[in-house]
Amino acid sequence: MAASYEVTATRKRPQDFDRLVGQDFVVSTLENAIKAGRIAHAYLFSGPRGVGKTSSARLLAKALNCEHGPTPHPCGKCDSCLAIAQGKAVDVIEIDGASNTSVNDIRAIKEEVMYPPQSSRYKIYIIDEVHMLSTSAFNALLKTIEEPPEYIIFIFATTELQKVPATIRSRCQQFRFNLISQNLIIDCLRSAAEDLSIKADEDALFWIARESTGSMRDAYTLFDQVASFSGDHITLQKIREKLSIAGFGAVSDIVRKAITGQGGEAINALSDLFSSGVSAEQIIKDSADFFRTLMLYKSGIRRPDILGAVRSDIPEDIVGILTEEQIEAALKAFLNLYRDVRYSLSPRFEIELMILRLSVLPSMVAPAELVKKLEDMKKGIAEGNVVIKAPRQSVVVTDIKESSPQAPSEKKEEIEEQPEEEPEEEVVVSEGSFSLKLSDLGALAEALRKMGKPSAARYITSVERIDENDGIFTFVTSKPLAYNSLKNEEKSLAKAIASAFGENPMIKLKLEEKNNGDSEFSPRMKELKAFFGGTLIKKETEDKEKEETNVPKHESIRTNEDNGLDPEPDEDN
Ligand SMILES: [Zn+2]
C-alpha cells in the first residue's frame, strides 16, 4: 500500500478514455468527434451521481488541450496534461454550480471569457451541477454560449437534466451517462482490492456493488470504508458486524422460523440482530429486499445482479413453502411498514409484530384464489347446482363493549395482547354457506386498502376473534385503539366484506378487555414481555395509556355501571 493513503475514487479516477468504465457510448462518440475535429463549444453531461461525468469532463479538457492534440488519446505527459491531472491547469476552470449560483458569478465568467487562454489551445469551463444556477444566471450564461469566442469551451454536468432550461440544453452537445452495471462495479472493486493487496470475498464485493446502486464513486467510497476495518481480508461477515446490517442470511433465518411455527425462535433471532446494533429500519429494509428477491426468483429470474443475491443465498425451503402471492403480500407489508415506521412510537415493536404476523403467511389465501372460487360458484349457479339465498341486509351495530369484571386500576399492569394470540380460536364454524375466519383478515385488509382505508386495513389485523351467531359476525379485539378506529369505519368494513367475499352479512364490533396478571399470558406473550425488557415496557405503557385515553370516557363508565361495578376512579394512577 502507498505510504500516504489516497481514497480509491481519486486513485482510480480514469486518466484516459479507455479507463472510463461503463460509458462506452459516450466515450466512443467523444473520441470520434475529436478525431474528426468536430469540436463543440458547449457540452452537457447528464446522468446519476458518481458515474463519471466530472471525470469525463476532465478527460475531454485533457484531450482538447494536450500539446499533441486535440486527440482522443491525450499523452498524459505534456505540461497541459499533467496540470489538468493535478487540477492546476490555469486554462481549465472548474466551477461548482451549487455554490456559485448568483448572476454575479456568471458575470465574472462573462468578463473572463474575453481573455484568451494563457498557455493552452482552449479556455475550458467545467460547471458542475449546472442545474443549480439561478434563472438570471442562466440568462447571463446563455448570451455567452450563444456566441462564444473561438477559444472558449463550456462543459456542463448535471444530475438533473430536466432542471436545465431548454434554451441552454439546445445549445449544447448532450451526453447521457448511465448507471454502471453491478458486474462492472465488482470488477473495478476487485482490481482496487488487488492494488492494495487486500483479499476480498466475492460475496462481500457483491454486497458493496449492490449497495452502491450503480454509482462507481459510491462503490469506491463504501469500499474504502469497508477496507478500513477489514484488515487484509474483506468478508461479508465483517461488513455485517461493523456496518450493522441484517443481511440475507439473517433475514432468511428469521422468516424460516416465523413461517414454520417457531415464532419464539424468530423473536430470539430478531433480538440478536437488535443486540448487534442493527436498526429496525435496516431490518425492515433488508426484509423487503429479501422478499423482493424471492418474488423475482419465483418468477424465474436467475441473474444475481437483478435478484440482488447469488444462487446459493436463495433459501429453497422458504421458496417451497410460500406461494408467489404470499411472498408478494409479505413484500407489500414490509414496504408499507417501511413507509409507516417513522411515525411509529416504537419501530422495534412494529417489526416484532410483523415477524409474528408472518406466521399466518403460509395459510393466507390469495385474492386470485378467491376470484377462482367465485368463478366456480358463478359456474355452479349457471348450471343450477347452487341455490342462492337472498342477501342479508348490511346492518351496522356500534357501541358494543364488554368488560371483564376487573378493577380498572389494575389495567396498568396489562401488556397489550397480540392478534396472533389464541390460535385455538382461529377456526370459526359458521352455520350458513359463508364464514369469516381470521385467515380472511388479510384479504379484508387488502380490500380496505384498495378502498383507500389504510388505517382500517392495519387495524383489521388486530381483530383477535370472529364470532358468528345467527349470521351476525362479531369482530372481537382487545385493543381500544383498533376498536375505535374500526368502529368509525364500519360501513367501509361492510363494503370491504362485500367486495372481498361477495357477501353482505351483518357485522358487529366488540371490545373485549383482557384479564390481568402474568398467569393469563400465553407463553408467546411472556416471551414478548421478556424480550422487550425495561425501557420497552415503558413504551408499551405509553402506547397503552394513549389508547386508553382514546376511549370515550362516558363509554367506560357506562360499561362499568352495566357490569354493576363502581364507576372508574378517574384516570389518575
Ligand atoms: Zn498531453
XYZ file of C-alpha atoms and ligand atoms in Angstrom:
574
model
C 0.000 0.000 0.000
C 1.232 3.517 -0.719
C 2.682 5.375 2.231
C 0.073 8.100 2.121
C -3.376 6.669 1.570
C -5.298 8.129 -1.321
C -9.034 7.497 -1.497
C -9.858 4.858 -4.054
C -12.237 7.043 -6.044
C -9.391 9.515 -6.615
C -6.749 6.868 -7.142
C -8.901 5.082 -9.713
C -10.042 8.232 -11.493
C -9.527 7.497 -15.180
C -6.737 9.476 -16.866
C -7.644 8.096 -20.239
C -10.967 7.485 -22.032
C -10.090 3.793 -22.239
C -10.156 3.593 -18.460
C -13.581 5.213 -18.105
C -15.863 2.318 -17.187
C -19.447 1.729 -18.143
C -19.930 4.669 -20.531
C -18.893 3.092 -23.804
C -21.346 5.038 -25.934
C -20.283 8.411 -24.533
C -16.623 7.517 -24.887
C -16.826 6.347 -28.496
C -18.911 9.367 -29.546
C -16.492 11.802 -27.930
C -13.460 10.022 -29.346
C -14.878 10.024 -32.861
C -15.827 13.694 -32.674
C -12.341 14.685 -31.516
C -10.727 12.525 -34.188
C -12.882 14.190 -36.844
C -12.136 17.640 -35.442
C -15.809 18.315 -34.686
C -15.409 20.271 -31.512
C -18.435 21.895 -29.946
C -18.348 24.970 -27.745
C -20.737 23.638 -25.160
C -21.174 20.117 -23.862
C -23.804 18.930 -21.437
C -23.143 15.734 -19.482
C -26.170 14.407 -17.609
C -26.745 11.307 -15.520
C -26.824 9.920 -11.995
C -24.225 10.854 -9.436
C -20.887 9.111 -9.343
C -20.933 7.575 -12.812
C -18.085 9.524 -14.402
C -19.434 12.887 -15.596
C -16.785 15.057 -13.956
C -14.061 12.580 -14.825
C -15.201 12.679 -18.446
C -15.236 16.478 -18.417
C -11.603 16.496 -17.252
C -10.668 13.867 -19.812
C -12.282 15.929 -22.546
C -10.359 19.002 -21.367
C -7.185 16.973 -21.466
C -7.944 15.623 -24.931
C -8.625 19.110 -26.261
C -5.647 20.811 -24.652
C -2.946 18.125 -24.927
C 0.100 19.582 -26.634
C -0.125 16.700 -29.096
C -3.819 17.179 -29.705
C -6.650 17.676 -29.890
C -6.514 13.913 -29.647
C -8.792 11.221 -28.241
C -5.694 9.806 -26.572
C -4.008 12.617 -24.629
C -0.359 11.876 -23.887
C -0.614 12.368 -20.149
C 2.968 13.658 -20.118
C 2.908 17.161 -21.530
C 2.611 20.221 -19.271
C -1.055 20.652 -20.083
C -1.971 17.005 -19.396
C -0.032 16.973 -16.128
C -1.527 20.273 -14.971
C -5.077 19.040 -15.656
C -4.425 15.723 -13.900
C -3.268 17.666 -10.847
C -6.141 20.152 -11.056
C -3.710 23.037 -11.551
C -4.337 23.979 -15.182
C -4.915 27.741 -15.400
C -6.989 27.425 -18.540
C -9.296 24.726 -17.211
C -11.619 26.369 -14.731
C -13.853 24.161 -12.585
C -16.901 25.800 -11.055
C -19.365 24.165 -8.706
C -22.808 25.328 -9.802
C -24.143 24.561 -6.352
C -22.027 27.238 -4.678
C -21.754 29.784 -7.495
C -25.371 30.258 -8.340
C -25.603 34.022 -8.476
C -25.715 36.167 -11.552
C -22.568 37.947 -10.353
C -20.561 34.755 -10.567
C -21.737 34.319 -14.129
C -20.961 37.996 -14.928
C -17.418 37.326 -13.761
C -17.271 34.418 -16.184
C -18.659 36.649 -18.949
C -15.839 39.110 -18.418
C -13.184 36.447 -18.102
C -14.091 34.794 -21.379
C -12.937 37.934 -23.172
C -9.346 36.991 -22.353
C -7.809 34.182 -24.406
C -6.215 31.150 -22.714
C -2.807 31.779 -21.180
C -0.947 28.697 -22.271
C -3.354 26.272 -23.870
C -5.347 25.835 -27.020
C -8.690 26.307 -25.280
C -10.008 28.008 -22.194
C -12.335 25.407 -20.753
C -15.060 25.986 -18.132
C -16.316 22.902 -16.356
C -19.510 23.802 -14.473
C -20.696 21.004 -12.214
C -24.311 20.751 -11.017
C -25.215 23.405 -13.547
C -28.954 22.980 -12.820
C -28.364 24.816 -9.531
C -27.773 28.142 -11.282
C -30.466 30.781 -10.881
C -32.624 31.754 -13.827
C -30.874 35.099 -14.203
C -27.520 33.358 -14.056
C -28.703 31.049 -16.820
C -29.776 34.029 -18.888
C -26.405 35.685 -18.448
C -24.712 32.423 -19.386
C -26.923 31.958 -22.415
C -25.558 35.089 -24.142
C -22.034 33.762 -23.699
C -22.673 30.294 -25.059
C -24.650 31.695 -27.988
C -21.622 33.485 -29.383
C -18.573 32.250 -27.575
C -15.090 33.311 -28.628
C -13.323 30.608 -30.680
C -11.130 29.536 -27.784
C -13.902 29.045 -25.210
C -15.436 25.668 -24.387
C -18.091 25.002 -21.753
C -18.607 21.563 -20.262
C -21.710 21.405 -18.071
C -22.529 18.477 -15.828
C -25.832 17.824 -14.105
C -27.656 15.121 -12.220
C -30.981 16.768 -13.026
C -31.257 17.377 -16.715
C -34.906 18.436 -16.527
C -33.910 21.443 -14.409
C -31.583 22.810 -17.052
C -33.505 25.332 -19.191
C -34.297 24.121 -22.698
C -32.589 27.218 -24.127
C -29.300 26.063 -22.604
C -29.800 22.407 -23.460
C -30.499 23.120 -27.093
C -27.167 24.919 -27.465
C -25.134 22.065 -26.059
C -23.946 18.776 -27.399
C -25.624 16.411 -24.973
C -24.322 13.184 -23.497
C -26.290 10.941 -21.183
C -24.381 8.846 -18.689
C -25.775 5.552 -17.457
C -25.693 3.766 -14.138
C -22.844 1.319 -14.065
C -23.666 -2.375 -14.076
C -23.140 -4.406 -10.960
C -20.721 -6.783 -12.663
C -18.596 -3.933 -13.896
C -18.507 -2.396 -10.421
C -17.450 -5.738 -8.937
C -14.621 -5.956 -11.499
C -13.426 -2.469 -10.555
C -13.616 -3.239 -6.827
C -11.683 -6.462 -7.333
C -8.946 -4.548 -9.074
C -8.971 -1.874 -6.361
C -8.523 -4.590 -3.730
C -5.676 -6.131 -5.717
C -3.960 -2.751 -5.908
C -3.988 -2.588 -2.110
C -3.016 -6.268 -1.727
C -6.248 -6.910 0.148
C -8.042 -10.227 -0.240
C -11.740 -9.656 -0.894
C -14.509 -12.277 -0.890
C -16.823 -12.227 -3.885
C -19.984 -12.018 -1.769
C -18.551 -9.004 0.059
C -17.775 -7.213 -3.214
C -21.207 -8.212 -4.462
C -22.768 -6.590 -1.413
C -20.795 -3.355 -1.885
C -21.731 -3.240 -5.551
C -25.386 -3.796 -4.751
C -25.440 -1.092 -2.082
C -23.852 1.459 -4.383
C -26.747 1.104 -6.859
C -24.798 1.836 -9.996
C -22.579 4.659 -8.750
C -18.889 3.929 -9.140
C -17.945 6.701 -6.745
C -20.296 5.401 -4.049
C -18.880 1.926 -4.565
C -15.314 3.150 -4.081
C -16.288 5.205 -1.020
C -18.015 2.223 0.577
C -15.074 0.048 -0.406
C -12.690 2.397 1.417
C -14.896 2.312 4.493
C -15.020 -1.471 4.462
C -11.291 -1.758 3.748
C -10.533 0.475 6.723
C -11.886 -2.054 9.218
C -11.258 -5.269 7.324
C -7.507 -5.642 7.700
C -6.087 -7.709 4.858
C -9.259 -9.662 4.154
C -12.678 -8.217 3.287
C -15.507 -10.567 4.231
C -19.271 -10.230 4.327
C -19.233 -11.263 7.963
C -17.023 -8.295 8.911
C -19.222 -5.955 6.895
C -22.316 -7.235 8.708
C -20.750 -6.776 12.092
C -19.218 -3.374 11.535
C -21.899 -1.750 9.432
C -24.805 -3.249 11.373
C -26.734 -4.747 8.514
C -29.051 -7.698 8.819
C -28.160 -9.306 5.528
C -29.830 -12.011 3.544
C -28.861 -14.934 5.736
C -30.132 -13.409 8.958
C -33.474 -12.361 7.460
C -33.927 -15.719 5.824
C -33.309 -17.419 9.175
C -35.938 -15.294 10.928
C -38.507 -15.736 8.178
C -37.956 -19.511 8.119
C -38.641 -19.701 11.851
C -41.655 -17.419 11.665
C -43.402 -19.373 8.917
C -42.713 -22.810 10.376
C -44.406 -22.219 13.688
C -41.318 -21.218 15.649
C -42.416 -17.674 16.432
C -40.474 -17.606 19.686
C -37.278 -18.641 17.960
C -37.856 -15.971 15.330
C -38.175 -13.368 18.075
C -34.935 -14.593 19.642
C -33.112 -14.303 16.351
C -34.569 -10.844 15.870
C -33.456 -9.895 19.341
C -29.914 -10.978 18.476
C -29.991 -8.681 15.455
C -31.093 -5.769 17.602
C -28.374 -6.548 20.124
C -25.764 -6.427 17.402
C -26.863 -2.867 16.684
C -28.969 -3.333 13.576
C -31.765 -0.762 13.477
C -35.421 -1.642 12.986
C -35.415 0.381 9.762
C -32.482 -1.606 8.461
C -34.175 -4.899 9.297
C -37.337 -3.783 7.546
C -35.344 -2.683 4.509
C -33.397 -5.936 4.409
C -36.617 -7.914 4.825
C -38.208 -6.061 1.921
C -35.079 -6.813 -0.116
C -35.377 -10.446 0.883
C -38.988 -10.838 -0.233
C -38.304 -8.898 -3.418
C -35.546 -11.362 -4.274
C -37.835 -14.304 -3.510
C -40.577 -12.811 -5.667
C -38.241 -12.340 -8.623
C -36.777 -15.808 -8.094
C -40.256 -17.330 -8.106
C -40.974 -15.661 -11.402
C -37.966 -17.319 -12.945
C -35.310 -14.643 -12.703
C -31.855 -16.054 -12.024
C -29.441 -13.184 -12.742
C -27.681 -12.295 -9.475
C -27.411 -8.619 -10.405
C -31.204 -8.385 -10.711
C -32.025 -10.745 -7.856
C -29.624 -8.929 -5.561
C -28.435 -12.298 -4.320
C -26.347 -15.173 -5.569
C -27.966 -18.543 -6.214
C -26.551 -20.166 -3.093
C -28.229 -17.480 -0.959
C -31.718 -18.434 -2.101
C -33.473 -20.406 0.643
C -35.133 -23.138 -1.427
C -37.137 -24.382 1.566
C -38.836 -21.000 2.035
C -39.399 -20.699 -1.700
C -41.102 -24.098 -1.473
C -43.376 -23.175 1.429
C -44.653 -19.806 0.243
C -46.671 -19.149 -2.870
C -45.965 -16.265 -5.185
C -48.995 -14.409 -3.807
C -47.907 -14.887 -0.220
C -44.421 -13.607 -0.977
C -45.940 -10.637 -2.756
C -48.165 -9.928 0.265
C -45.158 -10.045 2.579
C -43.189 -7.698 0.346
C -46.103 -5.288 0.232
C -46.474 -5.440 4.009
C -42.795 -4.678 4.573
C -42.872 -1.824 2.074
C -45.898 -0.363 3.847
C -44.163 -0.774 7.159
C -41.032 0.903 5.816
C -43.161 3.878 4.844
C -45.118 3.988 8.114
C -42.448 3.142 10.634
C -41.132 6.671 11.020
C -44.478 7.634 12.558
C -44.319 4.780 14.997
C -43.705 5.204 18.693
C -41.678 2.040 18.675
C -40.217 0.849 15.364
C -38.863 -2.165 17.176
C -42.346 -3.129 18.279
C -43.629 -2.789 14.726
C -41.046 -5.150 13.342
C -41.796 -7.571 16.195
C -45.427 -7.546 15.282
C -44.653 -8.016 11.633
C -42.423 -11.019 12.242
C -45.112 -12.637 14.381
C -47.661 -11.928 11.697
C -45.539 -13.767 9.177
C -46.620 -16.949 10.923
C -50.024 -16.754 9.261
C -48.480 -16.144 5.860
C -48.492 -19.791 4.706
C -52.240 -20.015 5.336
C -53.045 -16.757 3.593
C -55.471 -17.131 0.713
C -54.601 -15.038 -2.277
C -57.195 -12.767 -3.886
C -56.611 -14.653 -7.127
C -57.653 -17.859 -5.414
C -60.786 -16.164 -4.109
C -61.591 -14.969 -7.582
C -61.267 -18.532 -8.801
C -63.650 -19.724 -6.090
C -66.134 -17.035 -7.115
C -65.778 -18.081 -10.739
C -66.518 -21.681 -9.761
C -69.513 -20.528 -7.803
C -70.748 -18.494 -10.747
C -70.417 -21.530 -12.945
C -72.309 -23.568 -10.361
C -75.104 -21.037 -10.346
C -75.302 -21.013 -14.119
C -75.596 -24.783 -14.130
C -78.259 -24.652 -11.453
C -76.188 -26.563 -8.922
C -76.066 -23.752 -6.399
C -79.021 -22.146 -4.690
C -78.592 -18.521 -3.733
C -80.043 -17.198 -0.521
C -81.414 -13.673 -0.555
C -78.606 -11.356 0.524
C -78.829 -10.185 4.079
C -79.144 -6.524 4.595
C -75.961 -4.982 5.872
C -76.623 -3.717 9.372
C -74.142 -1.759 11.326
C -74.199 -2.079 15.072
C -71.983 0.055 17.218
C -71.181 0.590 20.836
C -70.936 -2.984 21.875
C -68.389 -3.123 24.573
C -67.883 -5.678 27.226
C -65.664 -5.548 30.194
C -64.418 -8.361 32.292
C -65.083 -7.780 35.976
C -61.708 -6.310 36.750
C -60.881 -3.206 38.698
C -59.845 -0.676 36.056
C -56.858 0.468 38.085
C -55.230 -2.910 37.532
C -55.123 -2.291 33.840
C -51.764 -0.551 34.134
C -50.001 -3.873 34.555
C -51.521 -5.257 31.418
C -49.481 -5.853 28.331
C -51.171 -5.477 25.032
C -52.208 -8.760 23.590
C -51.140 -9.662 20.094
C -53.596 -10.657 17.418
C -51.549 -13.799 16.831
C -52.596 -14.943 20.265
C -55.162 -17.615 20.836
C -54.672 -19.635 17.694
C -57.052 -22.203 19.160
C -59.900 -19.825 18.373
C -58.858 -19.276 14.827
C -61.374 -21.557 13.169
C -64.895 -20.265 13.301
C -67.642 -22.633 12.350
C -70.463 -20.977 10.525
C -73.981 -22.186 10.129
C -74.530 -20.809 6.657
C -72.570 -21.180 3.471
C -70.484 -18.160 4.328
C -67.946 -17.944 7.097
C -65.258 -15.477 8.076
C -62.031 -16.688 9.601
C -59.028 -14.921 10.991
C -57.158 -16.059 7.906
C -59.605 -13.961 5.843
C -58.428 -10.798 7.531
C -55.575 -10.477 5.053
C -57.983 -10.349 2.139
C -60.180 -7.962 4.068
C -57.216 -5.701 4.811
C -56.328 -5.781 1.135
C -59.882 -4.771 0.173
C -59.835 -1.925 2.704
C -56.514 -0.733 1.383
C -57.893 -0.714 -2.135
C -60.808 1.363 -0.882
C -58.300 3.918 0.387
C -58.693 2.964 4.046
C -55.117 2.128 5.050
C -55.599 2.613 8.766
C -58.686 0.399 8.862
C -56.652 -2.103 6.857
C -53.980 -2.080 9.514
C -56.362 -2.292 12.430
C -58.440 -5.096 10.969
C -55.466 -7.369 11.561
C -55.758 -6.557 15.267
C -59.005 -8.485 15.359
C -58.374 -11.499 17.549
C -61.514 -13.499 17.032
C -64.524 -13.538 14.759
C -67.669 -14.894 16.409
C -70.581 -15.939 14.311
C -74.059 -16.201 15.687
C -77.273 -16.313 13.672
C -75.418 -14.952 10.660
C -74.046 -11.984 12.602
C -70.291 -11.718 12.542
C -68.735 -10.114 15.590
C -65.184 -8.868 15.231
C -63.556 -9.073 18.631
C -60.474 -7.134 19.658
C -58.935 -6.250 22.994
C -57.296 -3.132 21.625
C -59.305 0.027 22.290
C -57.479 1.906 19.550
C -58.258 -0.754 16.983
C -61.838 -0.985 18.214
C -62.426 2.766 17.993
C -60.847 3.117 14.597
C -62.771 0.196 13.148
C -65.984 1.426 14.686
C -65.571 4.644 12.723
C -65.067 2.632 9.582
C -67.830 0.074 9.994
C -69.502 0.999 6.738
C -66.187 0.600 4.928
C -65.726 -2.739 6.636
C -69.104 -3.946 5.431
C -68.260 -2.760 1.942
C -64.883 -4.478 2.107
C -66.514 -7.776 3.054
C -68.900 -7.381 0.158
C -66.103 -6.666 -2.269
C -63.769 -9.385 -0.991
C -66.272 -12.186 -0.474
C -69.392 -11.087 -2.294
C -71.392 -11.372 0.918
C -73.349 -8.824 2.874
C -73.506 -10.130 6.405
C -74.497 -8.190 9.488
C -71.421 -7.198 11.396
C -70.659 -6.013 14.901
C -67.559 -4.878 16.659
C -66.721 -5.855 20.176
C -64.094 -4.574 22.535
C -63.206 -7.315 24.926
C -60.997 -6.446 27.812
C -58.464 -8.991 28.785
C -57.779 -10.365 32.213
C -54.750 -9.140 34.017
C -51.840 -10.877 35.606
C -48.993 -12.778 34.061
C -50.735 -16.090 34.532
C -53.188 -15.011 31.855
C -50.479 -14.595 29.250
C -49.706 -17.200 26.691
C -46.101 -18.430 26.557
C -45.598 -16.272 23.478
C -46.717 -13.154 25.332
C -44.358 -13.926 28.207
C -41.639 -14.295 25.644
C -42.562 -10.950 24.158
C -42.573 -9.331 27.551
C -39.165 -10.773 28.387
C -37.850 -9.705 25.018
C -38.896 -6.099 25.264
C -37.200 -5.570 28.598
C -37.359 -2.499 30.838
C -37.367 0.518 28.588
C -39.635 -1.017 26.025
C -42.218 -1.972 28.589
C -42.335 1.691 29.420
C -43.060 2.478 25.805
C -45.809 -0.086 25.721
C -47.322 1.506 28.761
C -47.255 4.801 26.944
C -48.905 3.178 23.973
C -51.482 1.748 26.193
C -52.194 4.935 28.025
C -52.595 6.647 24.743
C -55.054 4.052 23.627
C -56.971 4.246 26.831
C -57.385 7.952 26.572
C -58.780 7.420 23.117
C -61.700 5.520 24.554
C -64.523 7.975 25.150
C -64.853 8.215 28.863
C -68.605 8.038 29.167
C -68.422 4.701 27.477
C -66.122 3.153 30.023
C -68.173 4.481 32.881
C -71.399 3.269 31.432
C -69.921 -0.131 30.805
C -68.735 -0.401 34.341
C -72.131 0.537 35.617
C -73.636 -2.023 33.330
C -71.452 -4.585 34.985
C -72.517 -3.459 38.388
C -69.109 -2.030 39.191
C -68.217 1.264 40.748
C -67.588 3.957 38.210
C -63.978 4.155 37.085
C -61.975 6.039 39.719
C -60.827 8.613 37.217
C -57.661 8.427 35.131
C -55.180 9.035 37.927
C -52.621 6.305 38.529
Zn -0.553 15.833 -23.424
